[in-house]
Amino acid sequence: MNQVVMEDEGVADAVLERVQEYWRTLGLSDEVLIDSLSADCLSRGRRLVSRTHSEALLRRALEEAQRRFDHALAAAFGLPPSNDPYPLAAARAAFLMAPDISADTLFRHDDTTRQLRESLAGQLPQSTPPESPLEMLPVPLDFWLFQSTDR
Amino acid sequence: MPSAAKKLTPRTITARRILFLLLVGLTTFLAMVMITSAFLQNGITPTELLLLVLYTLLILWVSTSFWTATLGFWVLLRGGDRLSIGRLAPSPSTNEGPQKTALVMPIYNEDPTRVTAGLRAMWQSLEETGESDRFELFILSDTRDPEGWMQEEANWYQMCLDFHAHGRIFYRNRERNIARKSGNLEEFCHRWGGRYRYMVVLDADSIMAGETLVKMADLMDAHPGVALIQSPPLPANQHSLFSRILQFASSFYGDIFIWGINYWQLSGSGYWGHNAIIRIAPFVTHCGLPKLPGREPFGGEIFSHDTVEAALLRQAGWEVWIAPELKGSYEELPPTLIDYAKRDRRWCQGNLQHLRLVFAKGFSSLSRLYFLMGIMSYVSSPLWFLFLVLTGFEAYVKSQTMPVYFFGDNLFPVWPESYAVEMTTVLLVTLVMLFLPKIWSLILGVLHWRRLKLYGGLFRATLSVFLESIFSMLTAPVLMIYQSKFVVAILMRRSVGWPPQNRDDHRLSLWEAIQAHGEHTVIGLLAGWVSYEHVPGFFLWLVPVLAGLVLSIPLSMVSSSAWVGVITRKMGLFLTPEESKEPRVLTLLSENLQMLEAQKAGRRRTGEVRNIEDPGVCALHLALLPNRPVKKRQRHQLRALVYELIEEGPETLSGPQKRSLISDPETLVKLHTLSWSDDRGVR
């Protein structure tokens, strides 16, 4: 029994470490914040999966981290709750790919969040401009000796 | 615009084309008369008749190239052509409709680092002109490789960040590759064509200076009857010996050919598929390409779309120009002889497909001539091959009877006494026509001393010309065999597909060279042995051809080496002005390449990856995915693929399967989480 508990603790530590690493990749640098958020994610994960299923536990903990990050991001950007994943993905991309931005700001809920929103608003990925269509129809070609193209 | 600016008249166009065709026709006729008179001595045999036909076709081809170069030489001796698009008087134009120019780069599984470095260099160069507001940049990706796709997106977004160009630099990855590059451009025109007045079509290896782009847009503004202006792209930026020799040849001899082409083609010029500016309205109206009836290689989608698009524009009454005075337009060459041949394989199929278009109703004679010239650029190889074989056969037959053409220690063929002069003259005329353009370029070099210094000065430039001539003489038989094989394969209806090009420097291994050139070596040795045994006199004439074939393995290996390329550069050989005095846009390209490579190396060191595991790259990919509903059946298929990925690993999935996984937002997020929840650090 003791051995099972020790193994379980070992798995939990490893999962916690991985979740902490994930938070750092999301741009968090405040270690206290990272520890507290990771612990919350782990405990949420534990409620959803069996104690010894390490991969499922990690997956659930990571999903919780993503959920919390997106929630903070949506709040910072003022995005209304929606099933459309695109605006949030765009905000996430702008936030994560912008240089030298700490995600700690997202969880502070102070004036820096507004500044962040303003600075990132112009950096949302806009991969294509509004369409301005033109009709381009195949030109029929008639041949001597050969079959002509469809009209 | 200078006061001497002239207007182009139909009379001038006709006069120039008649002069060119007369020169070509007369040269061919004279060569034909000489060889016919030699053959007719004892009555013409069927083999001789066939040789006569072959020689006529080949000399027609050689003299077309020779007279183009010679007219270009003459034009340059006189300080250029007043009837070039850059010197013509502008026409009144309206300023209605969209104003902007789109720089469009269609890409397909290219190296994302090189593509980005090139785009960044062009954008920076444009910004330095202060007129970048007139342009927008579109990356039109047809990339299928999932990792390459995500890297392209990340690089695009980084560019937008670095240059504060959000909403000015765009990226789209086409869901379905229809009709290759022409389909890619067509889709762009179809969706965003109304937003732009012009588009500059680029290749993945294109580099164009900002001022050249501005100049091209200005020229289009000044000439509203012009639908397309082709800038002559110079090969640059490659380091292997093979590509450096070709770079030198294109740079040193290119001018006379370009000015020669402009001399006789004028407003009826061609389109080379990239580094050209196109007026979108007529392009959209007249250049929608149909599928040709039948299957590939002669039917189906049109491979070499550029020549056809130019023909359609000309047919609709629009002008198509080449602009010899435009500098700052570059492209990259394949780094090895084998890569060069692979590229030829695709081009060969495209050009042979034009055989059908020669018979299309409505095209002008000029368009048909261009189609034929494109076809001949590949068909000439099997014709030369056949000519050599038949000449050897004829020499053998003659050696068994009287008169004997080759015997004893004679270096020159001993033709029937009264026609020896004619036959030698025919041979010399052919050689002169092949080599004289190189002399023309040297003469121009001497006359423009400052420019010659950029080629390393008179001595080094002359030595480079000499060595390049030997190199091209040795590689010509190898390319002849390659191209002959391609033509035969295509005639047997074997299609080539759409393989991406290899543009990186890489030295060939011995095994690669043996695989590629083993048969050339065997052919060379066998032909040498047969001719030496049976027609020794002919053997000596065949030595240059045989040498190229027998030496093809070491030649291909040595010429693929970037190290040898750099050594020759240090020696001042095969120098080009772009190497001696690097243009700003190429410096920017090198800087960007260095920066991006350093970033890549840095990421490799820290174990950072730019794929689905990276939350930022993954989010960006998700944000760029088109919003498409997924059917229940597809959802189940995607789930099955995810399980296969988990259980068997990513190696078991095909490219299209991986692509379908990352094309679905829900699966993408799942995969991102899975990439973080694998075994690492947990067990």
Tab-separated table of N, CA and C in Angstrom, chain A residues 54-133:
chain	number	residue	atom	x	y	z
A	54	SER	N	-1.244	8.170	-15.210
A	54	SER	CA	-0.425	9.384	-15.260
A	54	SER	C	-0.665	10.217	-16.518
A	55	GLU	N	-0.773	9.538	-17.687
A	55	GLU	CA	-0.924	10.291	-18.943
A	55	GLU	C	-2.249	11.042	-18.976
A	56	ALA	N	-3.303	10.348	-18.553
A	56	ALA	CA	-4.617	10.996	-18.542
A	56	ALA	C	-4.630	12.154	-17.552
A	57	LEU	N	-3.942	11.944	-16.415
A	57	LEU	CA	-3.871	13.008	-15.409
A	57	LEU	C	-3.176	14.244	-15.981
A	58	LEU	N	-2.084	13.993	-16.641
A	58	LEU	CA	-1.341	15.115	-17.237
A	58	LEU	C	-2.189	15.815	-18.304
A	59	ARG	N	-2.867	15.010	-19.112
A	59	ARG	CA	-3.682	15.607	-20.177
A	59	ARG	C	-4.769	16.502	-19.589
A	60	ARG	N	-5.419	15.993	-18.536
A	60	ARG	CA	-6.479	16.773	-17.909
A	60	ARG	C	-5.908	18.045	-17.272
A	61	ALA	N	-4.756	17.911	-16.651
A	61	ALA	CA	-4.135	19.079	-16.009
A	61	ALA	C	-3.748	20.126	-17.052
A	62	LEU	N	-3.250	19.655	-18.188
A	62	LEU	CA	-2.865	20.577	-19.266
A	62	LEU	C	-4.100	21.260	-19.852
A	63	GLU	N	-5.159	20.491	-20.003
A	63	GLU	CA	-6.393	21.078	-20.535
A	63	GLU	C	-6.917	22.156	-19.584
A	64	GLU	N	-6.744	21.894	-18.316
A	64	GLU	CA	-7.175	22.884	-17.323
A	64	GLU	C	-6.310	24.141	-17.439
A	65	ALA	N	-5.012	23.923	-17.640
A	65	ALA	CA	-4.109	25.076	-17.810
A	65	ALA	C	-4.521	25.893	-19.030
A	66	GLN	N	-4.831	25.192	-20.115
A	66	GLN	CA	-5.264	25.895	-21.344
A	66	GLN	C	-6.550	26.678	-21.080
A	67	ARG	N	-7.469	26.034	-20.351
A	67	ARG	CA	-8.758	26.677	-20.085
A	67	ARG	C	-8.557	27.961	-19.277
A	68	ARG	N	-7.723	27.846	-18.256
A	68	ARG	CA	-7.476	29.016	-17.394
A	68	ARG	C	-6.755	30.132	-18.158
A	69	PHE	N	-5.802	29.720	-18.975
A	69	PHE	CA	-5.057	30.711	-19.763
A	69	PHE	C	-6.001	31.437	-20.721
A	70	ASP	N	-6.832	30.652	-21.419
A	70	ASP	CA	-7.771	31.252	-22.380
A	70	ASP	C	-8.768	32.167	-21.673
A	71	HIS	N	-9.194	31.743	-20.507
A	71	HIS	CA	-10.144	32.538	-19.737
A	71	HIS	C	-9.526	33.898	-19.388
A	72	ALA	N	-8.267	33.849	-18.912
A	72	ALA	CA	-7.566	35.095	-18.558
A	72	ALA	C	-7.348	35.962	-19.787
A	73	LEU	N	-6.997	35.298	-20.874
A	73	LEU	CA	-6.733	36.022	-22.126
A	73	LEU	C	-8.013	36.685	-22.645
A	74	ALA	N	-9.103	35.927	-22.628
A	74	ALA	CA	-10.383	36.469	-23.108
A	74	ALA	C	-10.797	37.671	-22.257
A	75	ALA	N	-10.556	37.558	-20.957
A	75	ALA	CA	-10.911	38.668	-20.072
A	75	ALA	C	-10.040	39.889	-20.389
A	76	ALA	N	-8.769	39.632	-20.610
A	76	ALA	CA	-7.848	40.748	-20.892
A	76	ALA	C	-8.192	41.428	-22.211
A	77	PHE	N	-8.552	40.624	-23.211
A	77	PHE	CA	-8.868	41.173	-24.529
A	77	PHE	C	-10.321	41.616	-24.633
A	78	GLY	N	-11.070	41.352	-23.610
A	78	GLY	CA	-12.485	41.727	-23.628
A	78	GLY	C	-13.291	40.908	-24.615
A	79	LEU	N	-12.911	39.663	-24.816
A	79	LEU	CA	-13.628	38.817	-25.780
A	79	LEU	C	-14.851	38.197	-25.113
A	80	PRO	N	-16.014	38.315	-25.764
A	80	PRO	CA	-17.220	37.724	-25.166
A	80	PRO	C	-17.143	36.194	-25.240
A	81	PRO	N	-17.817	35.500	-24.328
A	81	PRO	CA	-17.822	34.032	-24.386
A	81	PRO	C	-18.441	33.575	-25.704
A	82	SER	N	-17.774	32.620	-26.372
A	82	SER	CA	-18.253	32.180	-27.686
A	82	SER	C	-17.729	30.784	-27.979
A	83	ASN	N	-18.458	30.096	-28.855
A	83	ASN	CA	-17.993	28.778	-29.282
A	83	ASN	C	-16.996	28.879	-30.434
A	84	ASP	N	-16.892	30.084	-30.985
A	84	ASP	CA	-15.982	30.281	-32.114
A	84	ASP	C	-14.536	30.289	-31.602
A	85	PRO	N	-13.736	29.319	-31.993
A	85	PRO	CA	-12.374	29.251	-31.443
A	85	PRO	C	-11.411	30.262	-32.074
A	86	TYR	N	-11.811	30.872	-33.201
A	86	TYR	CA	-10.848	31.668	-33.969
A	86	TYR	C	-10.391	32.969	-33.294
A	87	PRO	N	-11.328	33.796	-32.773
A	87	PRO	CA	-10.852	35.056	-32.158
A	87	PRO	C	-9.908	34.793	-30.986
A	88	LEU	N	-10.233	33.780	-30.212
A	88	LEU	CA	-9.385	33.471	-29.063
A	88	LEU	C	-8.026	32.932	-29.528
A	89	ALA	N	-8.054	32.106	-30.580
A	89	ALA	CA	-6.797	31.564	-31.110
A	89	ALA	C	-5.927	32.702	-31.637
A	90	ALA	N	-6.573	33.679	-32.293
A	90	ALA	CA	-5.813	34.818	-32.824
A	90	ALA	C	-5.183	35.609	-31.680
A	91	ALA	N	-5.970	35.828	-30.621
A	91	ALA	CA	-5.442	36.567	-29.469
A	91	ALA	C	-4.308	35.781	-28.811
A	92	ARG	N	-4.495	34.463	-28.704
A	92	ARG	CA	-3.461	33.621	-28.111
A	92	ARG	C	-2.168	33.697	-28.935
A	93	ALA	N	-2.332	33.630	-30.261
A	93	ALA	CA	-1.148	33.687	-31.134
A	93	ALA	C	-0.438	35.026	-30.982
A	94	ALA	N	-1.218	36.111	-31.000
A	94	ALA	CA	-0.609	37.445	-30.885
A	94	ALA	C	0.116	37.578	-29.560
A	95	PHE	N	-0.501	37.051	-28.523
A	95	PHE	CA	0.084	37.165	-27.190
A	95	PHE	C	1.351	36.319	-27.064
A	96	LEU	N	1.259	35.076	-27.512
A	96	LEU	CA	2.378	34.150	-27.308
A	96	LEU	C	3.551	34.414	-28.242
A	97	MET	N	3.270	34.982	-29.403
A	97	MET	CA	4.362	35.194	-30.356
A	97	MET	C	4.957	36.590	-30.279
A	98	ALA	N	4.308	37.469	-29.551
A	98	ALA	CA	4.880	38.811	-29.384
A	98	ALA	C	6.102	38.703	-28.479
A	99	PRO	N	7.149	39.460	-28.796
A	99	PRO	CA	8.372	39.322	-28.003
A	99	PRO	C	8.241	39.990	-26.631
A	100	ASP	N	8.897	39.396	-25.666
A	100	ASP	CA	9.066	39.996	-24.332
A	100	ASP	C	7.760	40.397	-23.642
A	101	ILE	N	6.764	39.556	-23.695
A	101	ILE	CA	5.544	39.839	-22.923
A	101	ILE	C	5.407	38.749	-21.865
A	102	SER	N	5.195	39.163	-20.646
A	102	SER	CA	5.030	38.181	-19.578
A	102	SER	C	3.542	37.909	-19.385
A	103	ALA	N	3.201	36.624	-19.306
A	103	ALA	CA	1.792	36.254	-19.121
A	103	ALA	C	1.331	36.528	-17.700
A	104	ASP	N	2.256	36.852	-16.828
A	104	ASP	CA	1.872	37.179	-15.455
A	104	ASP	C	0.822	38.289	-15.444
A	105	THR	N	0.976	39.219	-16.387
A	105	THR	CA	0.065	40.363	-16.497
A	105	THR	C	-1.394	39.916	-16.578
A	106	LEU	N	-1.599	38.797	-17.315
A	106	LEU	CA	-2.972	38.333	-17.532
A	106	LEU	C	-3.674	38.009	-16.225
A	107	PHE	N	-2.907	37.615	-15.218
A	107	PHE	CA	-3.521	37.174	-13.962
A	107	PHE	C	-3.463	38.255	-12.879
A	108	ARG	N	-3.015	39.443	-13.280
A	108	ARG	CA	-2.898	40.514	-12.273
A	108	ARG	C	-4.181	41.329	-12.151
A	109	HIS	N	-4.916	41.413	-13.229
A	109	HIS	CA	-6.172	42.182	-13.253
A	109	HIS	C	-5.962	43.650	-12.856
A	110	ASP	N	-4.891	44.256	-13.315
A	110	ASP	CA	-4.691	45.680	-13.025
A	110	ASP	C	-4.621	46.456	-14.346
A	111	ASP	N	-4.089	47.674	-14.311
A	111	ASP	CA	-4.101	48.541	-15.485
A	111	ASP	C	-3.194	48.021	-16.607
A	112	THR	N	-2.202	47.223	-16.226
A	112	THR	CA	-1.275	46.724	-17.268
A	112	THR	C	-2.008	45.839	-18.272
A	113	THR	N	-3.103	45.210	-17.844
A	113	THR	CA	-3.879	44.362	-18.756
A	113	THR	C	-4.462	45.196	-19.895
A	114	ARG	N	-4.921	46.402	-19.553
A	114	ARG	CA	-5.500	47.280	-20.579
A	114	ARG	C	-4.424	47.708	-21.584
A	115	GLN	N	-3.261	48.051	-21.033
A	115	GLN	CA	-2.148	48.455	-21.917
A	115	GLN	C	-1.763	47.304	-22.848
A	116	LEU	N	-1.747	46.133	-22.280
A	116	LEU	CA	-1.394	44.956	-23.062
A	116	LEU	C	-2.388	44.754	-24.199
A	117	ARG	N	-3.670	44.885	-23.845
A	117	ARG	CA	-4.717	44.706	-24.849
A	117	ARG	C	-4.543	45.713	-25.983
A	118	GLU	N	-4.240	46.950	-25.615
A	118	GLU	CA	-4.070	47.986	-26.643
A	118	GLU	C	-2.863	47.696	-27.530
A	119	SER	N	-1.779	47.256	-26.887
A	119	SER	CA	-0.561	47.030	-27.697
A	119	SER	C	-0.718	45.809	-28.608
A	120	LEU	N	-1.510	44.835	-28.195
A	120	LEU	CA	-1.641	43.630	-29.014
A	120	LEU	C	-2.779	43.717	-30.037
A	121	ALA	N	-3.657	44.690	-29.845
A	121	ALA	CA	-4.828	44.773	-30.734
A	121	ALA	C	-4.410	44.882	-32.199
A	122	GLY	N	-3.358	45.633	-32.460
A	122	GLY	CA	-2.911	45.812	-33.856
A	122	GLY	C	-2.068	44.664	-34.362
A	123	GLN	N	-1.828	43.685	-33.484
A	123	GLN	CA	-0.949	42.584	-33.895
A	123	GLN	C	-1.693	41.272	-34.081
A	124	LEU	N	-3.012	41.355	-34.036
A	124	LEU	CA	-3.775	40.121	-34.258
A	124	LEU	C	-3.503	39.629	-35.675
A	125	PRO	N	-3.248	38.336	-35.825
A	125	PRO	CA	-2.909	37.848	-37.173
A	125	PRO	C	-4.043	38.079	-38.165
A	126	GLN	N	-3.675	38.743	-39.259
A	126	GLN	CA	-4.656	38.947	-40.338
A	126	GLN	C	-4.040	38.335	-41.580
A	127	SER	N	-4.370	37.078	-41.807
A	127	SER	CA	-3.634	36.352	-42.855
A	127	SER	C	-4.042	36.767	-44.258
A	128	THR	N	-5.289	37.175	-44.439
A	128	THR	CA	-5.714	37.615	-45.777
A	128	THR	C	-6.587	38.866	-45.652
A	129	PRO	N	-6.578	39.701	-46.675
A	129	PRO	CA	-7.446	40.887	-46.645
A	129	PRO	C	-8.877	40.486	-47.018
A	130	PRO	N	-9.825	41.405	-46.898
A	130	PRO	CA	-11.182	41.081	-47.352
A	130	PRO	C	-11.152	40.722	-48.837
A	131	GLU	N	-11.955	39.757	-49.210
A	131	GLU	CA	-11.928	39.315	-50.606
A	131	GLU	C	-12.494	40.384	-51.539
A	132	SER	N	-11.901	40.429	-52.724
A	132	SER	CA	-12.374	41.355	-53.751
A	132	SER	C	-12.392	40.559	-55.055
A	133	PRO	N	-13.420	39.720	-55.221
A	133	PRO	CA	-13.354	38.688	-56.259
A	133	PRO	C	-13.457	39.209	-57.690
